[in-house]
Tab-separated table of C-alpha atoms and ligand atoms in Angstrom:
chain	number	residue	atom	x	y	z
Z	1144	UNK	CA	-50.353	-14.201	28.431
Z	1145	UNK	CA	-49.703	-10.504	28.305
Z	1146	UNK	CA	-46.159	-9.674	27.176
Z	1147	UNK	CA	-44.007	-7.156	29.019
Z	1148	UNK	CA	-44.019	-3.780	27.393
Z	1149	UNK	CA	-40.518	-3.726	25.912
Z	1150	UNK	CA	-38.830	-2.377	22.833
Z	1151	UNK	CA	-37.944	-5.934	21.732
Z	1152	UNK	CA	-36.069	-5.046	18.553
Z	1153	UNK	CA	-33.770	-2.689	20.417
Z	1154	UNK	CA	-32.869	-4.909	23.352
Z	1155	UNK	CA	-29.147	-5.379	23.843
Z	1156	UNK	CA	-27.293	-8.555	24.687
Z	1157	UNK	CA	-27.160	-8.028	28.437
Z	1158	UNK	CA	-28.596	-9.424	31.642
Z	1159	UNK	CA	-32.004	-8.216	32.661
Z	1160	UNK	CA	-33.687	-9.604	35.732
Z	1161	UNK	CA	-36.902	-11.559	35.028
Z	1162	UNK	CA	-39.680	-12.793	37.339
Z	1163	UNK	CA	-38.725	-16.351	38.299
Z	1164	UNK	CA	-35.759	-18.735	38.295
Z	1165	UNK	CA	-35.300	-22.420	39.168
Z	1166	UNK	CA	-33.086	-23.492	42.076
Z	1167	UNK	CA	-32.181	-26.988	43.231
Z	1168	UNK	CA	-29.674	-27.909	45.935
Z	1169	UNK	CA	-27.496	-31.009	46.177
Z	1170	UNK	CA	-26.818	-32.148	49.718
Z	1171	UNK	CA	-25.980	-35.488	51.373
Z	1172	UNK	CA	-25.594	-37.103	47.975
Z	1173	UNK	CA	-28.941	-36.115	46.449
Z	1174	UNK	CA	-30.701	-33.310	44.566
Z	1175	UNK	CA	-33.786	-31.853	46.244
Z	1176	UNK	CA	-37.060	-31.288	44.344
Z	1177	UNK	CA	-36.101	-27.764	43.337
Z	1178	UNK	CA	-38.263	-24.635	43.502
Z	1179	UNK	CA	-39.092	-21.595	41.438
Z	1180	UNK	CA	-38.109	-18.432	43.258
Z	1181	UNK	CA	-38.362	-14.686	42.821
Z	1182	UNK	CA	-35.039	-14.192	44.604
Z	1183	UNK	CA	-32.414	-13.295	42.017
Z	1184	UNK	CA	-29.552	-13.278	44.528
Z	1185	UNK	CA	-27.388	-16.056	45.981
Z	1186	UNK	CA	-25.989	-16.242	49.496
Z	1187	UNK	CA	-23.222	-18.741	50.146
Z	1188	UNK	CA	-20.082	-19.469	52.153
Z	1189	UNK	CA	-17.113	-17.192	51.578
Z	1190	UNK	CA	-15.169	-20.418	51.073
Z	1191	UNK	CA	-17.527	-22.002	48.502
Z	1192	UNK	CA	-15.826	-24.326	46.015
Z	1193	UNK	CA	-16.864	-22.134	43.106
Z	1194	UNK	CA	-15.271	-19.041	44.651
Z	1195	UNK	CA	-11.977	-20.702	45.577
Z	1196	UNK	CA	-11.372	-23.265	42.827
Z	1197	UNK	CA	-13.806	-22.306	40.061
Z	1198	UNK	CA	-15.893	-25.464	40.293
Z	1199	UNK	CA	-18.694	-24.375	37.980
Z	1200	UNK	CA	-20.116	-25.035	34.531
Z	1201	UNK	CA	-22.999	-23.655	32.504
Z	1202	UNK	CA	-25.199	-23.996	29.451
Z	1203	UNK	CA	-26.933	-21.563	27.122
Z	1204	UNK	CA	-30.037	-21.927	24.962
Z	1205	UNK	CA	-32.916	-19.825	23.710
Z	1206	UNK	CA	-36.703	-19.826	23.888
Z	1207	UNK	CA	-38.599	-17.896	21.265
Z	1208	UNK	CA	-41.933	-17.543	19.478
Z	1209	UNK	CA	-42.430	-19.412	16.204
Z	1210	UNK	CA	-44.253	-18.064	13.169
Z	1211	UNK	CA	-47.460	-19.837	14.242
Z	1212	UNK	CA	-47.254	-18.426	17.761
Z	1213	UNK	CA	-45.881	-21.365	19.744
Z	1214	UNK	CA	-43.268	-20.853	22.477
Z	1215	UNK	CA	-40.447	-23.316	21.881
Z	1216	UNK	CA	-36.813	-24.020	22.577
Z	1217	UNK	CA	-34.222	-25.695	20.389
Z	1218	UNK	CA	-32.775	-29.135	21.244
Z	1219	UNK	CA	-32.630	-28.664	25.042
Z	1220	UNK	CA	-31.854	-32.378	25.425
Z	1221	UNK	CA	-28.421	-31.694	23.929
Z	1222	UNK	CA	-27.776	-28.972	26.483
Z	1223	UNK	CA	-28.732	-31.430	29.225
Z	1224	UNK	CA	-26.363	-34.063	27.831
Z	1225	UNK	CA	-23.522	-31.582	27.427
Z	1226	UNK	CA	-23.982	-30.320	30.974
Z	1227	UNK	CA	-23.755	-33.916	32.171
Z	1228	UNK	CA	-20.375	-34.210	30.419
Z	1229	UNK	CA	-19.204	-30.916	31.930
Z	1230	UNK	CA	-20.262	-31.997	35.426
Z	1231	UNK	CA	-18.535	-35.350	35.170
Z	1232	UNK	CA	-15.276	-33.738	34.037
Z	1233	UNK	CA	-15.405	-31.288	36.978
Z	1234	UNK	CA	-16.382	-33.940	39.566
Z	1235	UNK	CA	-19.776	-32.351	40.067
Z	1236	UNK	CA	-23.025	-34.294	40.531
Z	1237	UNK	CA	-25.099	-34.602	37.350
Z	1238	UNK	CA	-28.526	-32.988	37.387
Z	1239	UNK	CA	-30.698	-35.662	35.725
Z	1240	UNK	CA	-31.170	-34.896	32.035
Z	1241	UNK	CA	-34.978	-35.238	31.946
Z	1242	UNK	CA	-35.263	-33.004	34.998
Z	1243	UNK	CA	-32.968	-30.468	33.312
Z	1244	UNK	CA	-35.316	-30.242	30.321
Z	1245	UNK	CA	-38.389	-30.028	32.579
Z	1246	UNK	CA	-36.779	-27.230	34.611
Z	1247	UNK	CA	-35.919	-25.294	31.429
Z	1248	UNK	CA	-39.585	-25.499	30.408
Z	1249	UNK	CA	-40.732	-24.439	33.857
Z	1250	UNK	CA	-38.490	-21.358	33.771
Z	1251	UNK	CA	-39.750	-20.355	30.328
Z	1252	UNK	CA	-43.376	-20.843	31.413
Z	1253	UNK	CA	-42.835	-18.737	34.535
Z	1254	UNK	CA	-41.298	-15.967	32.422
Z	1255	UNK	CA	-43.595	-16.290	29.400
Z	1256	UNK	CA	-44.197	-12.543	29.458
Z	1257	UNK	CA	-40.523	-12.056	28.613
Z	1258	UNK	CA	-40.512	-14.351	25.561
Z	1259	UNK	CA	-40.178	-11.905	22.658
Z	1260	UNK	CA	-42.779	-11.949	19.864
Z	1261	UNK	CA	-42.113	-13.604	16.492
Z	1262	UNK	CA	-40.360	-11.359	14.032
Z	1263	UNK	CA	-38.713	-9.112	16.625
Z	1264	UNK	CA	-35.384	-10.918	16.274
Z	1265	UNK	CA	-35.189	-11.015	20.077
Z	1266	UNK	CA	-35.217	-14.234	22.141
Z	1267	UNK	CA	-35.360	-15.327	25.747
Z	1268	UNK	CA	-31.869	-16.530	26.609
Z	1269	UNK	CA	-31.832	-19.362	29.144
Z	1270	UNK	CA	-28.817	-19.915	31.356
Z	1271	UNK	CA	-28.598	-23.189	33.331
Z	1272	UNK	CA	-25.545	-23.392	35.582
Z	1273	UNK	CA	-24.144	-25.299	38.538
Z	1274	UNK	CA	-21.550	-24.510	41.162
Z	1275	UNK	CA	-19.911	-25.953	44.272
Z	1276	UNK	CA	-21.529	-24.118	47.184
Z	1277	UNK	CA	-20.053	-25.734	50.308
Z	1278	UNK	CA	-16.716	-24.616	51.847
Z	1279	UNK	CA	-13.562	-26.067	50.278
Z	1280	UNK	CA	-10.052	-25.104	51.327
Z	1281	UNK	CA	-7.945	-28.229	50.743
Z	1282	UNK	CA	-8.218	-28.899	47.022
Z	1283	UNK	CA	-11.105	-31.299	46.439
Z	1284	UNK	CA	-14.633	-31.246	45.008
Z	1285	UNK	CA	-17.302	-29.515	47.132
Z	1286	UNK	CA	-19.821	-31.656	49.044
Z	1287	UNK	CA	-22.795	-29.443	48.182
Z	1288	UNK	CA	-23.926	-27.865	44.900
Z	1289	UNK	CA	-26.553	-25.563	43.534
Z	1290	UNK	CA	-28.142	-25.900	40.088
Z	1291	UNK	CA	-29.974	-22.847	38.808
Z	1292	UNK	CA	-31.655	-21.688	35.624
Z	1293	UNK	CA	-32.477	-18.074	34.929
Z	1294	UNK	CA	-33.817	-16.465	31.775
Z	1295	UNK	CA	-33.150	-13.024	30.335
Z	1296	UNK	CA	-34.517	-11.419	27.163
Z	1297	UNK	CA	-31.863	-10.541	24.593
Z	1298	UNK	CA	-32.093	-8.485	21.441
Z	1299	UNK	CA	-31.305	-9.516	17.886
Z	1300	UNK	CA	-27.616	-10.373	17.612
Z	1301	UNK	CA	-27.196	-8.446	14.383
Z	1302	UNK	CA	-28.781	-5.035	14.606
Z	1303	UNK	CA	-29.061	-3.300	11.288
Z	1304	UNK	CA	-27.995	-6.299	9.246
Z	1305	UNK	CA	-25.294	-8.922	9.317
Z	1306	UNK	CA	-21.750	-7.671	8.728
Z	1307	UNK	CA	-18.791	-10.008	8.262
Z	1308	UNK	CA	-16.241	-9.762	11.050
Z	1309	UNK	CA	-12.445	-9.699	11.165
Z	1310	UNK	CA	-10.659	-12.075	13.487
Z	1311	UNK	CA	-7.018	-12.592	14.389
Z	1312	UNK	CA	-4.924	-15.627	15.128
Z	1313	UNK	CA	-4.261	-15.536	18.851
Z	1314	UNK	CA	-0.870	-16.255	20.415
Z	1315	UNK	CA	-2.476	-17.552	23.601
Z	1316	UNK	CA	-4.439	-20.779	23.974
Z	1317	UNK	CA	-7.956	-21.121	25.336
Z	1318	UNK	CA	-7.537	-24.740	26.404
Z	1319	UNK	CA	-4.700	-27.149	27.130
Z	1320	UNK	CA	-4.166	-30.409	25.232
Z	1321	UNK	CA	-6.138	-33.062	27.159
Z	1322	UNK	CA	-7.583	-30.235	29.285
Z	1323	UNK	CA	-11.116	-28.845	29.607
Z	1324	UNK	CA	-11.673	-27.224	26.192
Z	1325	UNK	CA	-14.444	-29.702	25.351
Z	1326	UNK	CA	-16.657	-28.807	28.332
Z	1327	UNK	CA	-18.606	-25.647	29.071
Z	1328	UNK	CA	-16.678	-24.557	32.142
Z	1329	UNK	CA	-16.509	-20.961	33.328
Z	1330	UNK	CA	-12.772	-21.421	33.771
Z	1331	UNK	CA	-12.293	-21.630	29.971
Z	1332	UNK	CA	-13.870	-18.213	29.687
Z	1333	UNK	CA	-11.795	-16.695	32.502
Z	1334	UNK	CA	-8.725	-17.795	30.544
Z	1335	UNK	CA	-9.952	-16.072	27.376
Z	1336	UNK	CA	-10.749	-12.631	28.818
Z	1337	UNK	CA	-7.239	-11.221	28.572
Z	1338	UNK	CA	-7.062	-12.152	24.894
Z	1339	UNK	CA	-10.515	-10.907	23.896
Z	1340	UNK	CA	-9.995	-7.500	25.504
Z	1341	UNK	CA	-6.643	-7.278	23.741
Z	1342	UNK	CA	-8.195	-8.338	20.401
Z	1343	UNK	CA	-10.826	-5.602	20.702
Z	1344	UNK	CA	-8.169	-3.035	21.611
Z	1345	UNK	CA	-6.281	-4.023	18.461
Z	1346	UNK	CA	-9.419	-3.631	16.341
Z	1347	UNK	CA	-10.361	-7.312	15.898
Z	1348	UNK	CA	-13.761	-8.828	16.619
Z	1349	UNK	CA	-12.633	-12.245	17.840
Z	1350	UNK	CA	-9.654	-14.532	18.433
Z	1351	UNK	CA	-9.017	-17.628	16.361
Z	1352	UNK	CA	-7.390	-20.249	18.575
Z	1353	UNK	CA	-5.097	-22.849	17.044
Z	1354	UNK	CA	-4.578	-26.303	18.479
Z	1355	UNK	CA	-2.639	-25.882	21.731
Z	1356	UNK	CA	-0.331	-28.835	21.069
Z	1357	UNK	CA	1.148	-27.970	17.675
Z	1358	UNK	CA	-0.461	-24.656	16.613
Z	1359	UNK	CA	-1.038	-26.181	13.182
Z	1360	UNK	CA	-4.781	-26.799	13.201
Z	1361	UNK	CA	-7.762	-24.483	13.629
Z	1362	UNK	CA	-9.745	-24.942	16.855
Z	1363	UNK	CA	-12.440	-22.341	17.561
Z	1364	UNK	CA	-12.927	-18.841	18.976
Z	1365	UNK	CA	-13.589	-18.100	22.649
Z	1366	UNK	CA	-17.259	-18.993	22.284
Z	1367	UNK	CA	-18.086	-20.285	18.807
Z	1368	UNK	CA	-17.090	-23.143	16.467
Z	1369	UNK	CA	-15.902	-22.613	12.884
Z	1370	UNK	CA	-17.503	-23.716	9.647
Z	1371	UNK	CA	-15.782	-23.327	6.277
Z	1372	UNK	CA	-17.127	-23.708	2.747
Z	1373	UNK	CA	-15.051	-25.263	-0.040
Z	1374	UNK	CA	-14.239	-23.157	-3.118
Z	1375	UNK	CA	-16.805	-24.997	-5.261
Z	1376	UNK	CA	-19.488	-24.537	-2.607
Z	1377	UNK	CA	-20.202	-28.266	-2.378
Z	1378	UNK	CA	-18.720	-29.011	1.037
Z	1379	UNK	CA	-18.987	-27.714	4.570
Z	1380	UNK	CA	-15.811	-28.351	6.552
Z	1381	UNK	CA	-15.706	-28.031	10.325
Z	1382	UNK	CA	-12.720	-28.622	12.635
Z	1383	UNK	CA	-12.493	-31.706	14.831
Z	1384	UNK	CA	-10.440	-31.700	18.017
Z	1385	UNK	CA	-10.665	-32.992	21.577
Z	1386	UNK	CA	-10.272	-29.439	22.892
Z	1387	UNK	CA	-13.176	-27.876	20.942
Z	1388	UNK	CA	-16.514	-27.353	22.703
Z	1389	UNK	CA	-19.102	-29.389	20.770
Z	1390	UNK	CA	-21.449	-26.616	19.633
Z	1391	UNK	CA	-25.089	-27.632	19.241
Z	1392	UNK	CA	-25.470	-25.048	16.472
Z	1393	UNK	CA	-22.513	-26.558	14.584
Z	1394	UNK	CA	-23.854	-30.108	15.009
Z	1395	UNK	CA	-27.243	-28.913	13.742
Z	1396	UNK	CA	-25.646	-27.159	10.756
Z	1397	UNK	CA	-23.907	-30.416	9.820
Z	1398	UNK	CA	-27.354	-32.028	9.521
Z	1399	UNK	CA	-28.789	-29.022	7.660
Z	1400	UNK	CA	-25.905	-29.024	5.156
Z	1401	UNK	CA	-26.180	-32.741	4.449
Z	1402	UNK	CA	-29.899	-33.458	4.727
Z	1403	UNK	CA	-31.500	-30.177	3.681
Z	1404	UNK	CA	-28.967	-28.686	1.263
Z	1405	UNK	CA	-27.468	-31.861	-0.197
Z	1406	UNK	CA	-23.928	-30.793	0.648
Z	1407	UNK	CA	-20.992	-32.920	1.706
Z	1408	UNK	CA	-19.872	-32.453	5.293
Z	1409	UNK	CA	-16.336	-33.000	6.530
Z	1410	UNK	CA	-15.752	-33.051	10.274
Z	1411	UNK	CA	-11.984	-33.364	10.474
Z	1412	UNK	CA	-8.762	-31.668	11.497
Z	1413	UNK	CA	-8.388	-28.418	9.524
Z	1414	UNK	CA	-4.865	-27.094	9.002
Z	1415	UNK	CA	-4.507	-23.343	9.344
Z	1416	UNK	CA	-2.752	-23.220	5.966
Z	1417	UNK	CA	-5.913	-24.626	4.306
Z	1418	UNK	CA	-7.849	-21.428	5.011
Z	1419	UNK	CA	-6.764	-19.868	1.706
Z	1420	UNK	CA	-8.554	-22.724	-0.092
Z	1421	UNK	CA	-11.985	-21.917	1.378
Z	1422	UNK	CA	-14.562	-19.535	-0.060
Z	1423	UNK	CA	-16.503	-18.744	3.103
Z	1424	UNK	CA	-16.012	-18.858	6.844
Z	1425	UNK	CA	-18.475	-18.556	9.692
Z	1426	UNK	CA	-18.653	-18.743	13.479
Z	1427	UNK	CA	-21.525	-20.679	14.939
Z	1428	UNK	CA	-23.162	-20.623	18.335
Z	1429	UNK	CA	-26.549	-20.149	19.968
Z	1430	UNK	CA	-26.286	-16.362	20.235
Z	1431	UNK	CA	-25.800	-15.419	16.562
Z	1432	UNK	CA	-26.476	-18.817	14.901
Z	1433	UNK	CA	-23.812	-17.893	12.293
Z	1434	UNK	CA	-21.545	-14.832	12.187
Z	1435	UNK	CA	-19.800	-14.571	8.827
Z	1436	UNK	CA	-16.033	-14.051	8.933
Z	1437	UNK	CA	-14.640	-11.929	6.108
Z	1438	UNK	CA	-10.994	-11.837	7.092
Z	1439	UNK	CA	-8.486	-13.664	9.286
Z	1440	UNK	CA	-5.310	-11.804	10.249
Z	1441	UNK	CA	-2.243	-13.825	11.187
Z	1442	UNK	CA	0.405	-11.444	12.485
Z	1443	UNK	CA	-0.120	-8.921	9.702
Z	1444	UNK	CA	-0.693	-11.570	7.046
Z	1445	UNK	CA	-4.293	-11.298	5.828
Z	1446	UNK	CA	-6.444	-14.141	4.600
Z	1447	UNK	CA	-9.476	-12.629	2.869
Z	1448	UNK	CA	-12.337	-14.963	2.023
Z	1449	UNK	CA	-13.833	-14.464	-1.462
Z	1450	UNK	CA	-17.224	-13.796	0.170
Z	1451	UNK	CA	-15.808	-10.403	1.188
Z	1452	UNK	CA	-16.577	-7.890	3.917
Z	1453	UNK	CA	-20.031	-6.698	2.814
Z	1454	UNK	CA	-22.300	-9.723	3.079
Z	1455	UNK	CA	-22.636	-13.230	4.324
Z	1456	UNK	CA	-21.374	-15.644	1.631
Z	1457	UNK	CA	-24.093	-17.371	-0.433
Z	1458	UNK	CA	-23.657	-20.853	1.072
Z	1459	UNK	CA	-23.353	-19.556	4.635
Z	1460	UNK	CA	-26.519	-17.586	3.994
Z	1461	UNK	CA	-28.382	-20.704	2.846
Z	1462	UNK	CA	-27.221	-22.566	5.938
Z	1463	UNK	CA	-28.260	-19.649	8.125
Z	1464	UNK	CA	-31.658	-19.255	6.523
Z	1465	UNK	CA	-32.410	-22.968	6.623
Z	1466	UNK	CA	-31.454	-23.401	10.267
Z	1467	UNK	CA	-33.275	-20.264	11.418
Z	1468	UNK	CA	-36.237	-21.356	9.266
Z	1469	UNK	CA	-36.282	-24.680	11.110
Z	1470	UNK	CA	-35.997	-22.924	14.460
Z	1471	UNK	CA	-38.803	-20.482	13.697
Z	1472	UNK	CA	-41.174	-23.159	12.381
Z	1473	UNK	CA	-41.091	-22.034	8.744
Z	1474	UNK	CA	-39.293	-25.222	7.634
Z	1475	UNK	CA	-40.084	-28.691	8.921
Z	1476	UNK	CA	-37.656	-29.700	11.664
Z	1477	UNK	CA	-36.033	-33.086	12.207
Z	1478	UNK	CA	-37.761	-35.140	14.901
Z	1479	UNK	CA	-37.187	-33.736	18.390
Z	1480	UNK	CA	-35.385	-30.523	17.483
Z	1481	UNK	CA	-38.195	-28.148	18.426
Z	1482	UNK	CA	-39.504	-28.583	21.950
Z	1483	UNK	CA	-42.753	-26.897	22.753
Z	1484	UNK	CA	-43.065	-25.283	26.161
P	922	PLP	C1	-21.169	-22.450	24.055
P	922	PLP	C2	-19.957	-22.499	23.211
P	922	PLP	C3	-20.029	-22.669	21.809
P	922	PLP	C4	-21.331	-22.682	21.049
P	922	PLP	O1	-22.137	-23.754	21.368
P	922	PLP	P1	-23.708	-23.743	21.021
P	922	PLP	O2	-24.200	-24.988	21.656
P	922	PLP	O3	-23.818	-23.766	19.549
P	922	PLP	O4	-24.262	-22.493	21.606
P	922	PLP	C5	-18.841	-22.780	21.102
P	922	PLP	N1	-17.645	-22.717	21.719
P	922	PLP	C6	-17.536	-22.519	23.046
P	922	PLP	C7	-16.183	-22.447	23.658
P	922	PLP	C8	-18.685	-22.428	23.828
P	922	PLP	O5	-18.567	-22.247	25.148
């Protein structure tokens, strides 16, 4: 298929309308068959559940071209399973997991011309999401829902090379104890906007959130999980908490560290005061895979990782190169990780 004529390497990380999207409606207790449509707009009641009480959740994954020219996406079954968990927590109907994966494939196929070529660093970002569409005024779940998937091409996350970032410890929380931090709900992001704008105004790239109950343990940032490397480089440590969103990138890196790099992996509570004992720190998520963190600032007190502010640390780099190698088809993937479109 002929690709769109785009300057792939210079695409930004923004929304760009593509040709087709998937839409399915839930009504009278059942999902319809769903259709592909060219209509990129939504018309709904002014009193829709999503507009009044934020009943909505989403997912995010990428489709891309491998070295040998296949169009693939990465572990979409885990996105389907995570969306199921989000829906159940928000009293929304689950879109069946196999149908979710099929619909993702259908959207990529219909927008094949927007899948960036191998080597460009760009990818086709896929956004599945669901929202309550019927009117709700007394507080309760909506009766009707819409599930949609659109795709939009996005540029390489790191333009002109990877640079370690500086983050700050945030005084606000992103999630309550026993709240919704573990699901991918839009409401978690609404709650983080004040803090991220403030962080940027103060010259920081991201917020580090501590556990909302005791503010003793490290949780995550607004949209990425943490990984840390022990001083001797032998161990990857990643925080465990009921209010962290279970990142698919982080779960994949745990496998890469153990099975591909022969490292030890610790998935456990991480006290903030342990940070000084680590040699490297990274943020992981679909968008960047891993962003190296060079410095954490806690109210003027700086924790500088030995990996420094110039480059990704050596172990983080190995993790990054192995996982992206698996994704791009240069390194053999575990069974089921790479799904061909
Ligand atoms: C989506 C998200 C992540 C990253 O998850 P991936 O599956 O790796 O993309 C991390 N934290 C939060 C809060 C998220 O919403």
